[in-house]
CSV table of C-alpha atoms in Angstrom, one decimal:
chain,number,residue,atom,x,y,z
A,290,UNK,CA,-29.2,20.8,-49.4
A,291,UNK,CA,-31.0,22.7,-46.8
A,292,UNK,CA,-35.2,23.0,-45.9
A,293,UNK,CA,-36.5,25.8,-44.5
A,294,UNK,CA,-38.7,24.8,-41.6
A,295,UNK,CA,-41.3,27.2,-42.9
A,296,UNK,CA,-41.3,26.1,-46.5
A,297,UNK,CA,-43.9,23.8,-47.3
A,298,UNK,CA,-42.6,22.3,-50.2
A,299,UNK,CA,-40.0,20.0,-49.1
A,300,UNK,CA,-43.3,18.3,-47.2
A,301,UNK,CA,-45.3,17.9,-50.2
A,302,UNK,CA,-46.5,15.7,-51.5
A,303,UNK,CA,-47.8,14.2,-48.2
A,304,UNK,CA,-47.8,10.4,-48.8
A,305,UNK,CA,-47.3,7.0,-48.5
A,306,UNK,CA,-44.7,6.5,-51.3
A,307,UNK,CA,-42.9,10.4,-50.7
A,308,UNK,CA,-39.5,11.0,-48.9
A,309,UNK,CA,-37.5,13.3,-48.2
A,310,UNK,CA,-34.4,13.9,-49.9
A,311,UNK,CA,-31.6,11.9,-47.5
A,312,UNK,CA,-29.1,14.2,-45.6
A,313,UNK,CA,-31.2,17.3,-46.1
A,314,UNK,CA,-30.0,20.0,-43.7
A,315,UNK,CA,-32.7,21.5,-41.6
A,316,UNK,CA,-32.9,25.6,-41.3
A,317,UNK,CA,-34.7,27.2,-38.5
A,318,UNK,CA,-35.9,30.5,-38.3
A,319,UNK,CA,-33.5,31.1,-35.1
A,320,UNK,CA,-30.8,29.8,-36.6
A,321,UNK,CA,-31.6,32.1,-39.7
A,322,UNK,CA,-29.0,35.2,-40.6
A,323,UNK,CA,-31.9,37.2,-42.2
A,324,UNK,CA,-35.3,38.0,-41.6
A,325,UNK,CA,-37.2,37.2,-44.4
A,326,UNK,CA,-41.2,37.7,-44.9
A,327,UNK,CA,-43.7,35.3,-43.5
A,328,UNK,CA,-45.6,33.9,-46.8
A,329,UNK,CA,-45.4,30.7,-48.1
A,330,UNK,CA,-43.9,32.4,-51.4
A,331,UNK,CA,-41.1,34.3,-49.5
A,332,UNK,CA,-40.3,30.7,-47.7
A,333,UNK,CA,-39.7,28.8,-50.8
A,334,UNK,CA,-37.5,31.7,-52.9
A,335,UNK,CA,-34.2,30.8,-53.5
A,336,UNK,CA,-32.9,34.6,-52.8
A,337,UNK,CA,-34.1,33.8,-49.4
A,338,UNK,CA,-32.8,30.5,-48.8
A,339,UNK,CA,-29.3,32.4,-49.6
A,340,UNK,CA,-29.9,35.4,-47.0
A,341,UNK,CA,-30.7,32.6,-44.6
A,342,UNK,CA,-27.3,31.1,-44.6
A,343,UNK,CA,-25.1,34.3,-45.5
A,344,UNK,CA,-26.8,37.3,-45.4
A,345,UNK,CA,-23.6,39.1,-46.0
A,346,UNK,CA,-23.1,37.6,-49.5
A,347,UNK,CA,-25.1,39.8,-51.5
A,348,UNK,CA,-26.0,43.2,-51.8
A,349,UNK,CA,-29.2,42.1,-51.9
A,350,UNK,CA,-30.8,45.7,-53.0
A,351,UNK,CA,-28.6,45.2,-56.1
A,352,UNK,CA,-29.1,42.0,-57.3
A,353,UNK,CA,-30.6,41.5,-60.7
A,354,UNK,CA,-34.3,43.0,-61.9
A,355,UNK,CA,-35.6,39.3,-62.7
A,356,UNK,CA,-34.8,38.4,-58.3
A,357,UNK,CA,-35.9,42.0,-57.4
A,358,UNK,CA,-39.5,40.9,-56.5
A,359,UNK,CA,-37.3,37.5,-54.1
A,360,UNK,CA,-35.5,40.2,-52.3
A,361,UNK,CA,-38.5,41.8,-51.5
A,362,UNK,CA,-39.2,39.4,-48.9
A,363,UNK,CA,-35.7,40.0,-47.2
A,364,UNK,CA,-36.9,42.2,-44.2
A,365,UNK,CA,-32.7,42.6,-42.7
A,366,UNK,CA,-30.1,40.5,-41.0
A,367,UNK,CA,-31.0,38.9,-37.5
């Protein structure tokens, strides 16, 4: 399991009775294999998350029409 530094999700809901799920991974942006888009969308999408970690996995310009608008957000490799 990783979190994105830049995704808000794994952070909400802010509160007394939340936690984080144990053993989560951090990912930084410098530690990132792709550039991806700064919006909170682009920080959360799954395709993203992947071009993180190996950017080299995919073609991403030929993945499938419904993850299209996800690799949008993929700006390259680092």
């Amino acid at each position: 399991m990783y979190n994105y530094s830049l995704d808000i999700v794994p952070r909400v809901p802010m509160g007394f009775d939340y936690h984080r799920l144990p053993g989560a991974i951090d990912l930084r942006q410098s530690e990132a294999q792709a550039k991806i888009r700064l919006t909170p969308a682009c920080n959360h999408h799954l395709v993203c998350y992947c071009a993180m970690l190996d950017y080299d996995l995919n073609k991403w310009s030929e993945m499938p029409a419904q993850d299209q608008p996800c690799c949008q957000c993929i700006k390259g490799p680092m």
